Amino acid sequence: MSRTVVVLNGPNLNLLGQREPEIYGHGSLDDLKAATVVRAKTHGLAADFRQSNDEGELVSAIQAARGSAVGIIINAAAYTHTSVAILDALLASDLPVIEVHLSNIYKREEFRHHSYVSRAATGVICGFGAHGYELAMDAMAQILDSRKAK
Ligand code: DQA
């Protein structure tokens, strides 16, 4: 059975491709999902790729991952900058967490420079557009391999 990495996407990411394409690109969330699933497979992993506009739903998905997944890749979108609830759920998960953003949040408005999610993340990948999700999956595979080797 493949080990599952939960890939969580926060609010407004369902509008990828239509929403500010100059910042977030022209690809859709389905395109992103397809590329992430393929990349996971190359590492012998399964990607459980989800999106929600609802903070509580994201918290519940993180809690569910605790018993069923081997890691979490998360683009919490705007909740990145506001949500202590998502941070607490990630800290409680006891799983490796990788934070991802399509845009380079440090190049943008100051309110995007602070991330609650980062306090729970092994690392952050931002500014590489959709490719960042594949990079995050590569990094997750490496983290999981190094844990197995111990
Ligand atoms: C984002 C960056 C956030 O600041 C923003 O609120 C998003 C998307 C990104 O992927 O670049 O919705 O997480």
PDB file of C-alpha atoms and ligand atoms in Angstrom:
ATOM      1  CA  MET A   1       0.000   0.000   0.000  1.00  0.00           C
ATOM      2  CA  SER A   2       1.347   3.481  -0.903  1.00  0.00           C
ATOM      3  CA  ARG A   3       2.073   5.848   1.904  1.00  0.00           C
ATOM      4  CA  THR A   4      -0.118   8.933   1.674  1.00  0.00           C
ATOM      5  CA  VAL A   5       0.948  12.565   1.798  1.00  0.00           C
ATOM      6  CA  VAL A   6      -1.962  14.926   2.395  1.00  0.00           C
ATOM      7  CA  VAL A   7      -1.719  18.033   0.210  1.00  0.00           C
ATOM      8  CA  LEU A   8      -3.952  20.790   1.578  1.00  0.00           C
ATOM      9  CA  ASN A   9      -4.978  23.951  -0.220  1.00  0.00           C
ATOM     10  CA  GLY A  10      -6.713  26.866   1.448  1.00  0.00           C
ATOM     11  CA  PRO A  11      -9.200  29.538   0.421  1.00  0.00           C
ATOM     12  CA  ASN A  12      -9.523  30.837  -3.125  1.00  0.00           C
ATOM     13  CA  LEU A  13      -7.117  28.282  -4.545  1.00  0.00           C
ATOM     14  CA  ASN A  14     -10.155  26.690  -6.228  1.00  0.00           C
ATOM     15  CA  LEU A  15     -10.013  29.750  -8.500  1.00  0.00           C
ATOM     16  CA  LEU A  16      -6.508  29.043  -9.773  1.00  0.00           C
ATOM     17  CA  GLY A  17      -6.171  29.958 -13.422  1.00  0.00           C
ATOM     18  CA  GLN A  18      -8.899  32.605 -13.163  1.00  0.00           C
ATOM     19  CA  ARG A  19      -7.667  34.461 -10.086  1.00  0.00           C
ATOM     20  CA  GLU A  20      -4.863  37.039 -10.621  1.00  0.00           C
ATOM     21  CA  PRO A  21      -3.107  34.824 -13.207  1.00  0.00           C
ATOM     22  CA  GLU A  22      -0.179  37.260 -13.348  1.00  0.00           C
ATOM     23  CA  ILE A  23       0.560  36.227  -9.749  1.00  0.00           C
ATOM     24  CA  TYR A  24      -0.739  32.650  -9.510  1.00  0.00           C
ATOM     25  CA  GLY A  25      -0.375  31.420 -13.087  1.00  0.00           C
ATOM     26  CA  HIS A  26      -2.796  30.136 -15.726  1.00  0.00           C
ATOM     27  CA  GLY A  27      -3.027  26.508 -14.642  1.00  0.00           C
ATOM     28  CA  SER A  28      -6.072  25.255 -12.754  1.00  0.00           C
ATOM     29  CA  LEU A  29      -6.216  23.486  -9.401  1.00  0.00           C
ATOM     30  CA  ASP A  30      -6.947  20.257 -11.294  1.00  0.00           C
ATOM     31  CA  ASP A  31      -3.729  20.726 -13.304  1.00  0.00           C
ATOM     32  CA  LEU A  32      -1.846  21.244 -10.053  1.00  0.00           C
ATOM     33  CA  LYS A  33      -3.430  18.143  -8.568  1.00  0.00           C
ATOM     34  CA  ALA A  34      -2.507  16.005 -11.575  1.00  0.00           C
ATOM     35  CA  ALA A  35       1.147  17.092 -11.516  1.00  0.00           C
ATOM     36  CA  THR A  36       1.385  16.571  -7.744  1.00  0.00           C
ATOM     37  CA  VAL A  37      -0.137  13.074  -7.906  1.00  0.00           C
ATOM     38  CA  VAL A  38       2.289  12.065 -10.685  1.00  0.00           C
ATOM     39  CA  ARG A  39       5.274  13.407  -8.748  1.00  0.00           C
ATOM     40  CA  ALA A  40       4.180  11.574  -5.598  1.00  0.00           C
ATOM     41  CA  LYS A  41       3.975   8.307  -7.585  1.00  0.00           C
ATOM     42  CA  THR A  42       7.578   8.657  -8.759  1.00  0.00           C
ATOM     43  CA  HIS A  43       8.517   8.451  -5.072  1.00  0.00           C
ATOM     44  CA  GLY A  44       6.169   5.545  -4.330  1.00  0.00           C
ATOM     45  CA  LEU A  45       3.824   7.908  -2.490  1.00  0.00           C
ATOM     46  CA  ALA A  46       0.122   8.704  -2.898  1.00  0.00           C
ATOM     47  CA  ALA A  47      -1.051  12.329  -2.791  1.00  0.00           C
ATOM     48  CA  ASP A  48      -4.400  13.005  -1.127  1.00  0.00           C
ATOM     49  CA  PHE A  49      -4.954  16.445  -2.698  1.00  0.00           C
ATOM     50  CA  ARG A  50      -7.685  18.659  -1.244  1.00  0.00           C
ATOM     51  CA  GLN A  51      -8.900  22.246  -1.239  1.00  0.00           C
ATOM     52  CA  SER A  52     -11.217  24.034   1.150  1.00  0.00           C
ATOM     53  CA  ASN A  53     -12.311  27.609   1.687  1.00  0.00           C
ATOM     54  CA  ASP A  54     -13.173  26.756   5.263  1.00  0.00           C
ATOM     55  CA  GLU A  55     -10.673  27.074   8.116  1.00  0.00           C
ATOM     56  CA  GLY A  56     -12.427  24.450  10.266  1.00  0.00           C
ATOM     57  CA  GLU A  57     -12.432  21.948   7.419  1.00  0.00           C
ATOM     58  CA  LEU A  58      -8.687  22.412   6.979  1.00  0.00           C
ATOM     59  CA  VAL A  59      -8.174  21.871  10.731  1.00  0.00           C
ATOM     60  CA  SER A  60     -10.268  18.674  10.559  1.00  0.00           C
ATOM     61  CA  ALA A  61      -8.295  17.424   7.543  1.00  0.00           C
ATOM     62  CA  ILE A  62      -5.026  18.004   9.446  1.00  0.00           C
ATOM     63  CA  GLN A  63      -6.412  16.128  12.458  1.00  0.00           C
ATOM     64  CA  ALA A  64      -7.501  13.241  10.220  1.00  0.00           C
ATOM     65  CA  ALA A  65      -4.029  13.107   8.644  1.00  0.00           C
ATOM     66  CA  ARG A  66      -2.569  12.334  12.070  1.00  0.00           C
ATOM     67  CA  GLY A  67      -3.518   8.677  11.913  1.00  0.00           C
ATOM     68  CA  SER A  68      -3.652   8.078   8.195  1.00  0.00           C
ATOM     69  CA  ALA A  69      -0.876  10.002   6.430  1.00  0.00           C
ATOM     70  CA  VAL A  70       2.923  10.142   6.551  1.00  0.00           C
ATOM     71  CA  GLY A  71       3.263  13.880   5.909  1.00  0.00           C
ATOM     72  CA  ILE A  72       1.473  17.131   5.119  1.00  0.00           C
ATOM     73  CA  ILE A  73       2.165  19.610   2.333  1.00  0.00           C
ATOM     74  CA  ILE A  74       0.124  22.741   2.900  1.00  0.00           C
ATOM     75  CA  ASN A  75      -0.643  25.939   1.056  1.00  0.00           C
ATOM     76  CA  ALA A  76      -2.945  27.531   3.621  1.00  0.00           C
ATOM     77  CA  ALA A  77      -3.345  30.567   1.304  1.00  0.00           C
ATOM     78  CA  ALA A  78      -4.663  33.583   3.263  1.00  0.00           C
ATOM     79  CA  TYR A  79      -4.999  31.491   6.450  1.00  0.00           C
ATOM     80  CA  THR A  80      -1.204  31.234   6.424  1.00  0.00           C
ATOM     81  CA  HIS A  81      -1.102  34.771   7.757  1.00  0.00           C
ATOM     82  CA  THR A  82      -3.974  34.568  10.243  1.00  0.00           C
ATOM     83  CA  SER A  83      -4.671  31.082  11.555  1.00  0.00           C
ATOM     84  CA  VAL A  84      -3.413  29.974  14.952  1.00  0.00           C
ATOM     85  CA  ALA A  85      -5.940  27.112  14.688  1.00  0.00           C
ATOM     86  CA  ILE A  86      -4.201  25.686  11.619  1.00  0.00           C
ATOM     87  CA  LEU A  87      -0.795  26.124  13.282  1.00  0.00           C
ATOM     88  CA  ASP A  88      -1.975  24.283  16.408  1.00  0.00           C
ATOM     89  CA  ALA A  89      -3.435  21.435  14.333  1.00  0.00           C
ATOM     90  CA  LEU A  90      -0.148  21.090  12.415  1.00  0.00           C
ATOM     91  CA  LEU A  91       1.868  21.068  15.652  1.00  0.00           C
ATOM     92  CA  ALA A  92      -0.437  18.387  17.064  1.00  0.00           C
ATOM     93  CA  SER A  93      -0.164  16.241  13.942  1.00  0.00           C
ATOM     94  CA  ASP A  94       3.329  14.930  14.743  1.00  0.00           C
ATOM     95  CA  LEU A  95       3.926  14.690  10.996  1.00  0.00           C
ATOM     96  CA  PRO A  96       6.541  16.338   8.777  1.00  0.00           C
ATOM     97  CA  VAL A  97       5.038  19.516   7.321  1.00  0.00           C
ATOM     98  CA  ILE A  98       6.152  21.411   4.214  1.00  0.00           C
ATOM     99  CA  GLU A  99       4.692  24.849   3.537  1.00  0.00           C
ATOM    100  CA  VAL A 100       4.227  25.866  -0.060  1.00  0.00           C
ATOM    101  CA  HIS A 101       3.112  29.055  -1.821  1.00  0.00           C
ATOM    102  CA  LEU A 102       2.791  29.685  -5.518  1.00  0.00           C
ATOM    103  CA  SER A 103       3.962  33.268  -5.221  1.00  0.00           C
ATOM    104  CA  ASN A 104       7.010  34.634  -3.401  1.00  0.00           C
ATOM    105  CA  ILE A 105       5.194  35.963  -0.346  1.00  0.00           C
ATOM    106  CA  TYR A 106       8.309  37.922   0.744  1.00  0.00           C
ATOM    107  CA  LYS A 107       8.220  39.983  -2.433  1.00  0.00           C
ATOM    108  CA  ARG A 108       4.608  41.013  -1.811  1.00  0.00           C
ATOM    109  CA  GLU A 109       2.648  43.095   0.723  1.00  0.00           C
ATOM    110  CA  GLU A 110       4.058  43.146   4.236  1.00  0.00           C
ATOM    111  CA  PHE A 111       1.044  41.362   5.741  1.00  0.00           C
ATOM    112  CA  ARG A 112       2.014  38.293   3.694  1.00  0.00           C
ATOM    113  CA  HIS A 113       5.525  38.181   5.168  1.00  0.00           C
ATOM    114  CA  HIS A 114       4.400  36.572   8.396  1.00  0.00           C
ATOM    115  CA  SER A 115       3.368  32.914   8.368  1.00  0.00           C
ATOM    116  CA  TYR A 116       1.914  31.017  11.327  1.00  0.00           C
ATOM    117  CA  VAL A 117       2.295  27.802   9.328  1.00  0.00           C
ATOM    118  CA  SER A 118       6.085  28.252   9.172  1.00  0.00           C
ATOM    119  CA  ARG A 119       6.397  27.577  12.900  1.00  0.00           C
ATOM    120  CA  ALA A 120       5.260  23.999  12.241  1.00  0.00           C
ATOM    121  CA  ALA A 121       7.052  23.486   8.913  1.00  0.00           C
ATOM    122  CA  THR A 122      10.344  21.743   8.243  1.00  0.00           C
ATOM    123  CA  GLY A 123      10.754  24.080   5.277  1.00  0.00           C
ATOM    124  CA  VAL A 124       9.017  26.556   3.011  1.00  0.00           C
ATOM    125  CA  ILE A 125       8.915  26.576  -0.799  1.00  0.00           C
ATOM    126  CA  CYS A 126       7.555  29.743  -2.370  1.00  0.00           C
ATOM    127  CA  GLY A 127       7.812  31.696  -5.589  1.00  0.00           C
ATOM    128  CA  PHE A 128       8.124  28.785  -8.035  1.00  0.00           C
ATOM    129  CA  GLY A 129       4.481  28.661  -9.064  1.00  0.00           C
ATOM    130  CA  ALA A 130       2.937  25.239  -9.613  1.00  0.00           C
ATOM    131  CA  HIS A 131       6.405  23.651  -9.797  1.00  0.00           C
ATOM    132  CA  GLY A 132       6.710  24.372  -6.049  1.00  0.00           C
ATOM    133  CA  TYR A 133       4.292  21.513  -5.304  1.00  0.00           C
ATOM    134  CA  GLU A 134       6.553  19.046  -7.127  1.00  0.00           C
ATOM    135  CA  LEU A 135       9.568  20.420  -5.274  1.00  0.00           C
ATOM    136  CA  ALA A 136       7.649  20.034  -2.013  1.00  0.00           C
ATOM    137  CA  MET A 137       6.839  16.396  -2.867  1.00  0.00           C
ATOM    138  CA  ASP A 138      10.542  15.731  -3.627  1.00  0.00           C
ATOM    139  CA  ALA A 139      11.497  17.283  -0.291  1.00  0.00           C
ATOM    140  CA  MET A 140       8.856  15.247   1.537  1.00  0.00           C
ATOM    141  CA  ALA A 141      10.138  12.012  -0.043  1.00  0.00           C
ATOM    142  CA  GLN A 142      13.644  12.875   1.114  1.00  0.00           C
ATOM    143  CA  ILE A 143      12.488  13.610   4.672  1.00  0.00           C
ATOM    144  CA  LEU A 144      10.588  10.313   4.798  1.00  0.00           C
ATOM    145  CA  ASP A 145      13.573   8.363   3.411  1.00  0.00           C
ATOM    146  CA  SER A 146      15.947   9.884   5.921  1.00  0.00           C
ATOM    147  CA  ARG A 147      13.561   8.942   8.743  1.00  0.00           C
ATOM    148  CA  LYS A 148      13.331   5.379   7.448  1.00  0.00           C
ATOM    149  CA  ALA A 149      17.120   5.109   7.341  1.00  0.00           C
ATOM    150  CA  LYS A 150      17.394   5.927  11.058  1.00  0.00           C
TER     151      LYS A 150
HETATM  152  C1  DQA B   1      -0.599  32.115  -1.514  1.00  0.00           C
HETATM  153  C2  DQA B   1      -0.094  33.441  -0.951  1.00  0.00           C
HETATM  154  C3  DQA B   1      -1.075  33.998   0.081  1.00  0.00           C
HETATM  155  O1  DQA B   1      -0.582  35.230   0.607  1.00  0.00           O
HETATM  156  C4  DQA B   1      -2.414  34.259  -0.570  1.00  0.00           C
HETATM  157  O2  DQA B   1      -3.347  34.705   0.388  1.00  0.00           O
HETATM  158  C5  DQA B   1      -2.928  33.094  -1.333  1.00  0.00           C
HETATM  159  C6  DQA B   1      -2.008  32.256  -2.093  1.00  0.00           C
HETATM  160  C7  DQA B   1       0.285  31.573  -2.648  1.00  0.00           C
HETATM  161  O3  DQA B   1       0.168  30.400  -2.966  1.00  0.00           O
HETATM  162  O4  DQA B   1       1.092  32.320  -3.223  1.00  0.00           O
HETATM  163  O5  DQA B   1      -4.139  32.882  -1.405  1.00  0.00           O
HETATM  164  O6  DQA B   1      -0.609  31.152  -0.467  1.00  0.00           O
END
